[in-house]
Short mmCIF file of C-alpha atoms in Angstrom, two decimals:
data_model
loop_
_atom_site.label_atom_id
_atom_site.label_comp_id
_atom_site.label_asym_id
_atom_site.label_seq_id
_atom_site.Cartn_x
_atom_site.Cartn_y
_atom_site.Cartn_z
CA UNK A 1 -3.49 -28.21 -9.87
CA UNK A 2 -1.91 -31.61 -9.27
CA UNK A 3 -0.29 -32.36 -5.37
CA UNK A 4 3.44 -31.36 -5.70
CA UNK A 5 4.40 -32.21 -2.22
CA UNK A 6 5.32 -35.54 -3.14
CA UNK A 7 7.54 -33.89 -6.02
CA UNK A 8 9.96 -31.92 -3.07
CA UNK A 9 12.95 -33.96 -1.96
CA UNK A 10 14.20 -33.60 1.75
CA UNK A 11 16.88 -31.70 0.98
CA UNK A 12 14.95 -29.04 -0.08
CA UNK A 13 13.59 -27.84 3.11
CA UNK A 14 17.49 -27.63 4.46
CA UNK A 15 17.25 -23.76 3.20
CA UNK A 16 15.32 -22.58 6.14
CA UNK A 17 17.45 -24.55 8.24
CA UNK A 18 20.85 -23.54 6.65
CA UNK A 19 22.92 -20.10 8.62
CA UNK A 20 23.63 -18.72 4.28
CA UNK A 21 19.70 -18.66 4.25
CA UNK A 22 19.68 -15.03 2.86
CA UNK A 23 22.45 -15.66 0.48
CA UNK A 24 20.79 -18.62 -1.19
CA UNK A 25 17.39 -16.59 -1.70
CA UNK A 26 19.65 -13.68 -3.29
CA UNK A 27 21.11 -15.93 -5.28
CA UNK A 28 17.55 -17.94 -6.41
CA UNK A 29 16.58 -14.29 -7.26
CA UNK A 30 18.95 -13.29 -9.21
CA UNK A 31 19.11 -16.63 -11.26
CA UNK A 32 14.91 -16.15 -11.85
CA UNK A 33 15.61 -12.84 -12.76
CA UNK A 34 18.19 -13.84 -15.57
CA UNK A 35 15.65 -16.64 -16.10
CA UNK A 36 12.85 -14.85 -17.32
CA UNK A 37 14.94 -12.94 -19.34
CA UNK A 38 16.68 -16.08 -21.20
CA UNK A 39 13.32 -17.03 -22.49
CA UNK A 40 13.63 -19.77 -19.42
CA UNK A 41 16.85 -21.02 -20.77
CA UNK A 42 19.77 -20.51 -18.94
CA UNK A 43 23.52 -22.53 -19.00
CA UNK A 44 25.68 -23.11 -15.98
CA UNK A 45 27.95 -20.40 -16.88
CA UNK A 46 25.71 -17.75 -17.55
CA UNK A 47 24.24 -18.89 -13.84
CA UNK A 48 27.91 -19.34 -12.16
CA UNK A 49 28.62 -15.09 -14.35
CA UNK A 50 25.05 -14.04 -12.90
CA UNK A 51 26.09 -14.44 -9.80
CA UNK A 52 29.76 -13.19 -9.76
CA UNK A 53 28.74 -10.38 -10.93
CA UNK A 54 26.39 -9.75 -8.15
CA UNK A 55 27.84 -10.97 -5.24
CA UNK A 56 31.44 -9.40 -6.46
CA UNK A 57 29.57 -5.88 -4.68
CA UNK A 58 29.04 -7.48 -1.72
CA UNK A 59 30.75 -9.01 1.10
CA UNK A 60 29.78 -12.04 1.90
CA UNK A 61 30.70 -14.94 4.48
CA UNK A 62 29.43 -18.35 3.89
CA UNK A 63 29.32 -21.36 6.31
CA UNK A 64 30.15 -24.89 5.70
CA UNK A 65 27.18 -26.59 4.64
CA UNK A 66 26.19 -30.16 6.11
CA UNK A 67 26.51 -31.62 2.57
CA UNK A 68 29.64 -29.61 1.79
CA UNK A 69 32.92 -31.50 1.80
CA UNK A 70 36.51 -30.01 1.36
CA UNK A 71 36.68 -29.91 -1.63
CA UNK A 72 33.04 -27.77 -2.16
CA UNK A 73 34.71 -25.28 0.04
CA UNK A 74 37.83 -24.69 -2.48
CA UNK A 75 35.33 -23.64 -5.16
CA UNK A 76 35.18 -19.79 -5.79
CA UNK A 77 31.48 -18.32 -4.19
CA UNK A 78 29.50 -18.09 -7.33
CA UNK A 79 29.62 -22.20 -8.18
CA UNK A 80 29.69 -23.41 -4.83
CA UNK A 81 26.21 -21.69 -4.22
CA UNK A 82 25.58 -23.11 -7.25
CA UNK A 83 26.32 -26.55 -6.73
CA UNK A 84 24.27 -26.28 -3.03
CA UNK A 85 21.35 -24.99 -4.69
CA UNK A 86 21.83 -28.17 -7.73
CA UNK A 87 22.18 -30.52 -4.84
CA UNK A 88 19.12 -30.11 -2.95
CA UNK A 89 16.81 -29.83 -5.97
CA UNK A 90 15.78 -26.06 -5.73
CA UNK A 91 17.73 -26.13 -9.09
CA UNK A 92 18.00 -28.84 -11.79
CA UNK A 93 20.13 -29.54 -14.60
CA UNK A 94 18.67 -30.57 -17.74
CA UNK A 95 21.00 -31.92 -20.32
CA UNK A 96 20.41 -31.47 -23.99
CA UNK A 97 22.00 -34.18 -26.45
CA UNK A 98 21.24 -32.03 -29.28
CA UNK A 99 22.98 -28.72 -29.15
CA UNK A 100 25.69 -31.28 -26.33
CA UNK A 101 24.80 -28.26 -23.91
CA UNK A 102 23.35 -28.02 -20.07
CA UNK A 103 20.46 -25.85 -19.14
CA UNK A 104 19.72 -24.82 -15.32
CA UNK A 105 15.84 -25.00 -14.81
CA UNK A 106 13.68 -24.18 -12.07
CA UNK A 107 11.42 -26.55 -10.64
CA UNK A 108 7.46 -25.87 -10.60
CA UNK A 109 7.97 -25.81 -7.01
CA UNK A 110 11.08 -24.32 -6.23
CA UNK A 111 9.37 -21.88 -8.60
CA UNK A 112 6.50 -20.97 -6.34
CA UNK A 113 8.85 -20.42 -3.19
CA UNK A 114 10.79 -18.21 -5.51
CA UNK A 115 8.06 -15.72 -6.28
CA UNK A 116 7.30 -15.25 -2.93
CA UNK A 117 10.81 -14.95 -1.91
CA UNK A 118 10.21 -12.13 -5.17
CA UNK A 119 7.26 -10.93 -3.36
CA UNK A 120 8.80 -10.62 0.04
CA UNK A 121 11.18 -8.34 -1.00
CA UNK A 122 9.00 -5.83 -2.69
CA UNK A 123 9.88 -6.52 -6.44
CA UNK A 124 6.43 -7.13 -7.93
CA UNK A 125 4.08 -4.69 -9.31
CA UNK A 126 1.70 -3.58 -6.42
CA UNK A 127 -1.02 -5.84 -6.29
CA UNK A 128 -3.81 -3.63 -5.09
CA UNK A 129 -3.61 -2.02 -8.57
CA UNK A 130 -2.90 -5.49 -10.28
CA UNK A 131 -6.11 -6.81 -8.77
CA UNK A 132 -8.65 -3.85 -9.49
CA UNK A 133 -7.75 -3.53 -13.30
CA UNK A 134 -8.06 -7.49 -13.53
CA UNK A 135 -11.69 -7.15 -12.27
CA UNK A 136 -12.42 -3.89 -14.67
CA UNK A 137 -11.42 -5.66 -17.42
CA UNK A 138 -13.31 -8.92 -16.99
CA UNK A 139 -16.41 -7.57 -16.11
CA UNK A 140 -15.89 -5.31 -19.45
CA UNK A 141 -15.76 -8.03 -21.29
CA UNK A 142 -18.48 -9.95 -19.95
CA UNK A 143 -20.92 -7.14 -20.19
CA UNK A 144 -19.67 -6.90 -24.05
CA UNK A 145 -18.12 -9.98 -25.32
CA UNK A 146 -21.24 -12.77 -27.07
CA UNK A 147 -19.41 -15.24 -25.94
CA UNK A 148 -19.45 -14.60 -22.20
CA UNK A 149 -19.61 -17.45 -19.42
CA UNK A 150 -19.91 -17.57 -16.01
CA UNK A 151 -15.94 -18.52 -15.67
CA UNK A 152 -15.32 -14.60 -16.21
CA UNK A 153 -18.02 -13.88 -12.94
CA UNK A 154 -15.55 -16.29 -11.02
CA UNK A 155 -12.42 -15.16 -12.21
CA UNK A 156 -13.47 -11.24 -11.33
CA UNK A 157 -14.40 -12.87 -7.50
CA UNK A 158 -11.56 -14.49 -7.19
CA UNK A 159 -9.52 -10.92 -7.77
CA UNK A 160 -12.07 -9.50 -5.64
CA UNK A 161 -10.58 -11.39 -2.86
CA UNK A 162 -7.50 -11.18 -3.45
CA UNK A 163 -7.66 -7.52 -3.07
CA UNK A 164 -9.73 -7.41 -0.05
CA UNK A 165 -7.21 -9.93 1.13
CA UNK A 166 -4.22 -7.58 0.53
CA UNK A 167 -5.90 -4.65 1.76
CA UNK A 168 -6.64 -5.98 5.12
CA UNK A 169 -2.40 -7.27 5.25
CA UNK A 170 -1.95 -3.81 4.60
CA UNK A 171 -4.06 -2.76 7.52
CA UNK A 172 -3.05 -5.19 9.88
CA UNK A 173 0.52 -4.51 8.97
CA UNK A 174 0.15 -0.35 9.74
CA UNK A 175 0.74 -1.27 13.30
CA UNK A 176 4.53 -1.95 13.45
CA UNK A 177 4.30 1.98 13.09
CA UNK A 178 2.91 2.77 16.10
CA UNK A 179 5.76 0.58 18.10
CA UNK A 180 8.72 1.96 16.21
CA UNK A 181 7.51 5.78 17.40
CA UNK A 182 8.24 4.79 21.05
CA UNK A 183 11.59 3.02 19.87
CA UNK A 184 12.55 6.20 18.69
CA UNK A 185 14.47 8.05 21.37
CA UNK A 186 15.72 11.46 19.30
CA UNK A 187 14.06 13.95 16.93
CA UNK A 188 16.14 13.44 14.26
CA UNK A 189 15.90 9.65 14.13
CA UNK A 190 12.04 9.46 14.53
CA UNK A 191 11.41 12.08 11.66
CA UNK A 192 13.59 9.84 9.77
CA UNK A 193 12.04 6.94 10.89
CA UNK A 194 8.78 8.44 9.72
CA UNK A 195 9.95 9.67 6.29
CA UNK A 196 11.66 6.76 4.87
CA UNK A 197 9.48 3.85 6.36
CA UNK A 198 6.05 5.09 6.87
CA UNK A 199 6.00 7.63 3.94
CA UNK A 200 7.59 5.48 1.35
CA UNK A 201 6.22 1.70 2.54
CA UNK A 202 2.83 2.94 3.17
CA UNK A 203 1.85 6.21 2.26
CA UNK A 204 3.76 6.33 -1.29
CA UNK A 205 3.57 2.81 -2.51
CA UNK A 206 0.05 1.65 -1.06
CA UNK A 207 -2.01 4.49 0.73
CA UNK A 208 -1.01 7.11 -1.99
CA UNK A 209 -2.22 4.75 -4.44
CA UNK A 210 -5.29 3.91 -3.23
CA UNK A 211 -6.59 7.52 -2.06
CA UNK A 212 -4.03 9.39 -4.03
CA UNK A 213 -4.08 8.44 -7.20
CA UNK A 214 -7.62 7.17 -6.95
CA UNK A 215 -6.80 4.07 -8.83
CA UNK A 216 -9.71 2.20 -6.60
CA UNK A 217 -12.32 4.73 -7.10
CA UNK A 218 -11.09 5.34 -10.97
CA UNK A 219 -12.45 1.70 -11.47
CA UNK A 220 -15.17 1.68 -8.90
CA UNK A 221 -17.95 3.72 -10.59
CA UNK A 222 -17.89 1.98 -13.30
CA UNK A 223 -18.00 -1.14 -11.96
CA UNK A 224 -20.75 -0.70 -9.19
CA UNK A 225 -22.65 0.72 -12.27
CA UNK A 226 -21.80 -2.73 -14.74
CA UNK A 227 -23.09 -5.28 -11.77
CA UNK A 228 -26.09 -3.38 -10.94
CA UNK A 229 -27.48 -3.23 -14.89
CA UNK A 230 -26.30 -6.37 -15.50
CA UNK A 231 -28.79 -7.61 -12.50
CA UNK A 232 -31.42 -6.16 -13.27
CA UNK A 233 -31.35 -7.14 -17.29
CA UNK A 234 -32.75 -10.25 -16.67
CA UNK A 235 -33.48 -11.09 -20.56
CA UNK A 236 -29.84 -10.44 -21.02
CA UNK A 237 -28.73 -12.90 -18.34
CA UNK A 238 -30.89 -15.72 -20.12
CA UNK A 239 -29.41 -15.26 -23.59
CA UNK A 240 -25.94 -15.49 -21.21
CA UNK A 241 -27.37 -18.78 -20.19
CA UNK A 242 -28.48 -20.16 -23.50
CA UNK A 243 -24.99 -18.98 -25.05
CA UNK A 244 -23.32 -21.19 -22.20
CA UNK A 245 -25.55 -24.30 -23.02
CA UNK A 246 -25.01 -23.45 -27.14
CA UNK A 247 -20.78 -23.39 -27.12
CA UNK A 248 -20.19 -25.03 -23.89
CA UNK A 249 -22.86 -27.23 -23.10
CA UNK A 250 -22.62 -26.05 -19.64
CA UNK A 251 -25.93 -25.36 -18.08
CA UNK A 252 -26.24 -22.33 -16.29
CA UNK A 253 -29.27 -20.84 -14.32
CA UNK A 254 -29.91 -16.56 -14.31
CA UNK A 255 -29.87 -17.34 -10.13
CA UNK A 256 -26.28 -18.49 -10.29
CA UNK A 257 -24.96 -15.56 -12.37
CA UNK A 258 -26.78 -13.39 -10.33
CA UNK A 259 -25.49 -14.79 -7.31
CA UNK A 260 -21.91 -14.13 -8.70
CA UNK A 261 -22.43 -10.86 -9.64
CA UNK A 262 -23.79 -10.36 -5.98
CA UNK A 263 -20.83 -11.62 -4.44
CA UNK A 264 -18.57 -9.04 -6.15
CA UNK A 265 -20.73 -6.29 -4.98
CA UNK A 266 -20.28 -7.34 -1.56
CA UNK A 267 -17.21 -7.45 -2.02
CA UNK A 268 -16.63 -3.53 -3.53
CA UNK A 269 -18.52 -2.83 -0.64
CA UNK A 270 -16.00 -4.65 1.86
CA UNK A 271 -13.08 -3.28 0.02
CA UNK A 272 -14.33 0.23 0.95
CA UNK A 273 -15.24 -0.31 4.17
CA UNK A 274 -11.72 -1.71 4.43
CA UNK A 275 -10.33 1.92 3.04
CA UNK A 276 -12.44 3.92 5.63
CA UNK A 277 -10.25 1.34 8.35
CA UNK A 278 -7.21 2.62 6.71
CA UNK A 279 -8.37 6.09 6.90
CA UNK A 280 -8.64 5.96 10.25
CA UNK A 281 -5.68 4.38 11.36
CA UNK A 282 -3.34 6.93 8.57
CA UNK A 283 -4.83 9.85 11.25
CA UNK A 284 -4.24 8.11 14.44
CA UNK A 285 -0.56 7.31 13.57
CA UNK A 286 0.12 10.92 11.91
CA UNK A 287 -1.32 12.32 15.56
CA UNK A 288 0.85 10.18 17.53
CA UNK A 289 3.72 10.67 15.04
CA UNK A 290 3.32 14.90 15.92
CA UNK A 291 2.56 14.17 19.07
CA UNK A 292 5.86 11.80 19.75
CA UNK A 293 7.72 14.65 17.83
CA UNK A 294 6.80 17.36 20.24
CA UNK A 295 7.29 15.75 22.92
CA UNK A 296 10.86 14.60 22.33
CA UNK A 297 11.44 18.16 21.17
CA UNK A 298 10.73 19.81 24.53
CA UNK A 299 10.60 16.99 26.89
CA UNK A 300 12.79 18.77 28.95
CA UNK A 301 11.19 21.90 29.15
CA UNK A 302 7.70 21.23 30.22
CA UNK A 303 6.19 19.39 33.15
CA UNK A 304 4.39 16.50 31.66
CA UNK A 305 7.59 15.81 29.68
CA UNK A 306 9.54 15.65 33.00
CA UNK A 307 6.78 13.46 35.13
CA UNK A 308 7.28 10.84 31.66
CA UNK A 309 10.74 10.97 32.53
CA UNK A 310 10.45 10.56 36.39
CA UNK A 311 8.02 7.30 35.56
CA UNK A 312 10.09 5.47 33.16
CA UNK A 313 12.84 5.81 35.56
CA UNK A 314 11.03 4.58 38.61
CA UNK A 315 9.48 1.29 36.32
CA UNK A 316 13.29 0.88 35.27
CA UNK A 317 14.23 0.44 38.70
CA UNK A 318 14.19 -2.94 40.70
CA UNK A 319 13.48 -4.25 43.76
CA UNK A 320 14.29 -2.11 46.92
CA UNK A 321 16.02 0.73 44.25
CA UNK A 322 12.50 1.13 43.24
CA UNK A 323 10.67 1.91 46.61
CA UNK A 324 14.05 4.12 47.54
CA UNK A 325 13.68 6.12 44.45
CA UNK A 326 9.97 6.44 45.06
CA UNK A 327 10.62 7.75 48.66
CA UNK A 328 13.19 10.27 47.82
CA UNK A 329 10.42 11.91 44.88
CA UNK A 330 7.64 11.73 47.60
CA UNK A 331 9.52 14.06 50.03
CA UNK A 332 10.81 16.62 46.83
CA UNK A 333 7.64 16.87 45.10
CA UNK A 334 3.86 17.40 45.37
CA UNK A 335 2.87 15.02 42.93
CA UNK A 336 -1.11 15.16 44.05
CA UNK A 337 -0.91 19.04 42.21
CA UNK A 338 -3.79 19.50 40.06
CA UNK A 339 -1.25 20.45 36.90
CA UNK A 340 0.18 17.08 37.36
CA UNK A 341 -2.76 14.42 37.32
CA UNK A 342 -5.00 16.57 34.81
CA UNK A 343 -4.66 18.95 32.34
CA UNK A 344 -7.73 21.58 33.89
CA UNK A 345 -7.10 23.86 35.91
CA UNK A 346 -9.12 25.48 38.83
CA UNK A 347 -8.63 28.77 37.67
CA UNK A 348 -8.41 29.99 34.03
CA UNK A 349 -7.02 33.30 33.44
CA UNK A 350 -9.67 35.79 31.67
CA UNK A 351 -8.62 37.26 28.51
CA UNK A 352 -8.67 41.24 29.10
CA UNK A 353 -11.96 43.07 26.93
CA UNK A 354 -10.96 43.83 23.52
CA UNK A 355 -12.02 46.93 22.01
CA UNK A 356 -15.08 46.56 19.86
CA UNK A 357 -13.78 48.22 16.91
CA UNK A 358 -10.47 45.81 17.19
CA UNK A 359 -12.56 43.07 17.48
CA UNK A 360 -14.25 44.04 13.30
CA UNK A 361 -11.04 43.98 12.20
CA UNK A 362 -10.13 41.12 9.80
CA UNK A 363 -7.58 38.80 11.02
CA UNK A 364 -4.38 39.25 8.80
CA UNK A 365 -3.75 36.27 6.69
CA UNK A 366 -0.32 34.62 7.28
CA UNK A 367 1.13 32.53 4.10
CA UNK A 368 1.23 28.90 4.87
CA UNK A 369 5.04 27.40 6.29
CA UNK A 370 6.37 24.23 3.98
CA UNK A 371 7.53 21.77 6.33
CA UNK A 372 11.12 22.95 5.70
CA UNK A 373 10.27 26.26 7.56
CA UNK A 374 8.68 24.21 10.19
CA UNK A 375 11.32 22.13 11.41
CA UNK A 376 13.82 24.65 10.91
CA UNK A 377 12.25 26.86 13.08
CA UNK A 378 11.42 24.21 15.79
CA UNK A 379 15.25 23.36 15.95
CA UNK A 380 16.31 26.79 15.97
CA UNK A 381 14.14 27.40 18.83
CA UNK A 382 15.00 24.47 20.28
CA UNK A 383 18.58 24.84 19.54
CA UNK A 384 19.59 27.32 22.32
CA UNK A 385 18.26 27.36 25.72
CA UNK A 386 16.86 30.66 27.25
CA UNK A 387 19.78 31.27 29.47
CA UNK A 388 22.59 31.04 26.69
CA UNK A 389 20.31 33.59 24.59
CA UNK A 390 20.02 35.90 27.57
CA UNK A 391 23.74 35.55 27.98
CA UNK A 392 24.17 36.79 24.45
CA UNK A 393 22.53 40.02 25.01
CA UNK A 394 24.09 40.77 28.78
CA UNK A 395 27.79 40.18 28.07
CA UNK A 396 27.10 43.04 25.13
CA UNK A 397 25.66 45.34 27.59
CA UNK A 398 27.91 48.53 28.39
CA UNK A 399 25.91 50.86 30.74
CA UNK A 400 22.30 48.90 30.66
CA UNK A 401 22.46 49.50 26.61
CA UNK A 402 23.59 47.51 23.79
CA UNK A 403 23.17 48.88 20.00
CA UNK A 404 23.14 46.35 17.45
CA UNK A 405 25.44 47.69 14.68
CA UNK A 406 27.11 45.69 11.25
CA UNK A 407 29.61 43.71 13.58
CA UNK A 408 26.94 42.01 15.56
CA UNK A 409 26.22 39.44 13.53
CA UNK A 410 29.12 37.01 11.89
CA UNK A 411 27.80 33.55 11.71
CA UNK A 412 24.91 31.57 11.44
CA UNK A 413 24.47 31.08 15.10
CA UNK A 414 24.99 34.59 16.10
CA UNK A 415 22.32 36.16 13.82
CA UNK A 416 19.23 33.03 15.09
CA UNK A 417 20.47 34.34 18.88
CA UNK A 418 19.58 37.68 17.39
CA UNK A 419 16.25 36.90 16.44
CA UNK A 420 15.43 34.95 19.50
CA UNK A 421 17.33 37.61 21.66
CA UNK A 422 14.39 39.49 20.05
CA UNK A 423 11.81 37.34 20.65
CA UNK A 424 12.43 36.79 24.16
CA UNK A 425 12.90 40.56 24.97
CA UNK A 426 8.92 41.22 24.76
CA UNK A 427 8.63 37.74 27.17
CA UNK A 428 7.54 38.17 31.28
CA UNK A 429 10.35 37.62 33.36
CA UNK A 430 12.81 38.71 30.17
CA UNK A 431 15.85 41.14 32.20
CA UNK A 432 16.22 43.43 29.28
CA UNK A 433 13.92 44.78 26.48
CA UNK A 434 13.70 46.68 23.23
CA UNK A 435 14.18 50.26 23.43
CA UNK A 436 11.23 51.91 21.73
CA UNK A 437 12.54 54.30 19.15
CA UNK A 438 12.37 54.00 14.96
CA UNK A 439 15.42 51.69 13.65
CA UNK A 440 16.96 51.57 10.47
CA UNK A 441 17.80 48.07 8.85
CA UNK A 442 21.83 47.16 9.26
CA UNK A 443 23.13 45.33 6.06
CA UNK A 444 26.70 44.19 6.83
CA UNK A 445 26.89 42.69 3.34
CA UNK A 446 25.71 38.67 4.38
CA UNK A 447 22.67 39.44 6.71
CA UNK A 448 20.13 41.87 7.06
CA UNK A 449 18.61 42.65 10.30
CA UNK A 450 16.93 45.81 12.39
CA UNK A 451 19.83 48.32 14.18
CA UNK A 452 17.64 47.53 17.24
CA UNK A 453 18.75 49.04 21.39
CA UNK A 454 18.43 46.30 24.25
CA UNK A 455 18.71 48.13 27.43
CA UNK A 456 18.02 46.56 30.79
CA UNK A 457 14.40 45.95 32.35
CA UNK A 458 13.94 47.62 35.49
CA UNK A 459 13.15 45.42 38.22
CA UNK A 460 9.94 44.73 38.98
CA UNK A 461 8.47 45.55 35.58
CA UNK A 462 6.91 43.02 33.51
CA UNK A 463 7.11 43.18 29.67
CA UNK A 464 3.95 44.00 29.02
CA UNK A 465 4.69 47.92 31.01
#
């Protein structure tokens, strides 16, 4: 392919300088869009109605341009982007006598910045899937086509590369991930963080398709099969090489087709080790992701949630604020306690002897939660703090008792206090518990729940008496 740097005026390279960057590569997208649908023919109005109609459902603000004048600014928005985009050559304007009509072309290489503008923003086919059929299909028809030639072995290595190359952009790329989990400073927003840009970017479009789908490994048999008969027919490879010299006059040795056909097999075998590096990076980030989740979920409630907070305060503080603030928690807590700096213990409570006959008994099965379930149960739970659940049952109480009848529950809220009002009755340190006696289920005509008795807990007795 010829230079074409000496083709691209000056004024070209004023896009990346100009502050309606984004508008203009809209705009150069939209016009290649129409264009390859005009059979690469388009006028100036069909270009100036192309982009009305797009830019009519959006709101844009342009600035003055360097080569704008008064006058450019007067024009509506569709042909004064127009015009800028005419004027420094990433359009031109080809005039045809014949049918006394304009046509807007696109330069060979405004044409290569526009496909990777096109490429940038996600509108081409995904190219690990391009790249693996390419190199099916060529080796196919090198294996069966007479009139195969060693430009098929090179085209197949080229594709190769190309998706070894996009594989390992893919991988390097899966990092961003792991810094926008500690951006994340709520539940909600990191789940949704999670969902609709690691699940859909990666995991839908490009993992999914690769592991999923098994488009790779659809291909790959076949393929590791192809090169390794191919080698190893040597009288094949020689009639290759005398069809080459026949209709080409190209001489070609069996060592250079064999060398070709190596090269792709090294490179199958670097485009799954390349997979297994994905593999292993999809598990580290879907650890930290549940691991970020539960913490942010009950930072508040456990220790090593509260010593995160207590450091990221102290390394937000400055100068003699720090060494203040690190005074005042060095005379209110014991940070040198063993549950602070590790996670053993020195003493780890025994589990009590089970009965033998308990311990033959088959574990009951539980049915598997969807995620729904799970993460309504998690914010339920986390919902309500202990005290306002407590508070639920002990403003009820008449006389140490409360019976649950069809007026308890009226809302949403009141019947999940219910059920952790439940829950939290068979906890240590609970002040009331479940009075043991056969209930009947109350239906009150929108919930159904157990006619259960909460009385108070003596003092002194645990829940387990």
């Amino acid at each position: 392919m010829a230079n074409q740097f000496p083709e691209i005026p000056d004024s070209f390279w004023s896009l990346f300088r100009s502050g309606n960057r984004q508008i203009y590569i809209d705009a150069l997208l939209q016009i290649n869009e129409e264009y390859q649908y005009s059979n690469y023919y388009l006028s100036k109005e069909i270009c100036i109605q192309t982009l009305s109609s797009y830019f009519a459902k959006k709101k844009v603000t342009m600035e003055q341009e360097e080569l704008e004048d008064d006058f450019d600014m007067l024009e509506p928005l569709a042909a004064r982007i127009l015009n800028w985009l005419l004027r420094t050559r990433w359009l031109r304007k080809v005039d045809d006598y014949n049918t006394m009509t304009s046509n807007i072309v696109i330069p060979d290489y405004a044409a290569v910045f526009v496909e990777a503008f096109s490429h940038l923003a996600g509108e081409d086919e995904d190219e690990t899937q391009v790249y693996i059929q390419n190199v099916y299909g060529i080796l196919f028809a090198f294996k069966n086509d007479p009139r195969s030639n060693i430009s098929l072995l090179k085209s197949a290595l080229v594709n190769t590369r190309r998706l070894n190359k996009t594989l390992q952009d893919m991988l390097h790329n899966m990092d961003k991930f792991f810094s926008g989990l500690l951006e994340q400073k709520f539940y909600g927003d990191l789940l949704k963080e999670h969902l609709d840009g690691y699940v859909n970017q990666i995991v839908e479009k490009k993992y999914h398709i690769l592991k999923t789908s098994d488009n790779f490994y659809l291909y790959k048999t076949d393929i590791k099969r192809w090169l390794s008969d191919m080698r190893q027919d040597l009288p094949w490879l020689g009639q290759v090489c005398e069809k080459n010299r026949q209709l080409r006059g190209v001489d070609v040795t069996t060592e250079d087709l064999v060398e070709q056909l190596d090269l792709i097999d090294r490179g199958f075998d670097d485009i799954e080790h390349r997979i297994m590096n994905m593999d292993r990076e999809h598990t580290k980030y879907i650890r930290a992701t549940v691991t970020r989740l539960n913490y942010l979920l009950n930072q508040e409630d456990t220790m090593k949630g509260l010593v995160i907070d207590l450091l990221n305060h102290l390394s937000e503080a400055e100068g003699d604020g720090r060494e203040a603030d690190v005074d005042k928690v060095g005379k209110l807590m014991n940070l040198s306690q063993l549950t602070v700096i590790s996670e053993r213990s020195l003493y780890k409570r025994r589990k009590p002897k089970q009965d033998f006959t308990e311990s033959l008994k088959e574990e009951e099965e539980h049915p598997e939660l969807s995620r729904e379930e799970i993460l309504r149960m998690n914010k339920i739970k986390n919902r309500y703090s202990r005290k306002q659940v407590e508070g639920f049952v002990m403003e009820k109480m008449k006389e140490g008792a409360w019976q649950v009848d069809e007026e308890t529950v009226g809302s949403e809220e009141e019947f999940e206090k219910l059920v952790l009002a439940y829950d939290y009755s068979t906890r240590k340190g609970s002040p009331y518990r479940v009075r043991e006696q056969e209930t009947q289920m109350v239906d009150n005509g929108r919930y159904r729940y157990p006619g259960v008795v909460f009385e108070e807990r003596e003092a002194g007795r645990s829940a387990s008496e």
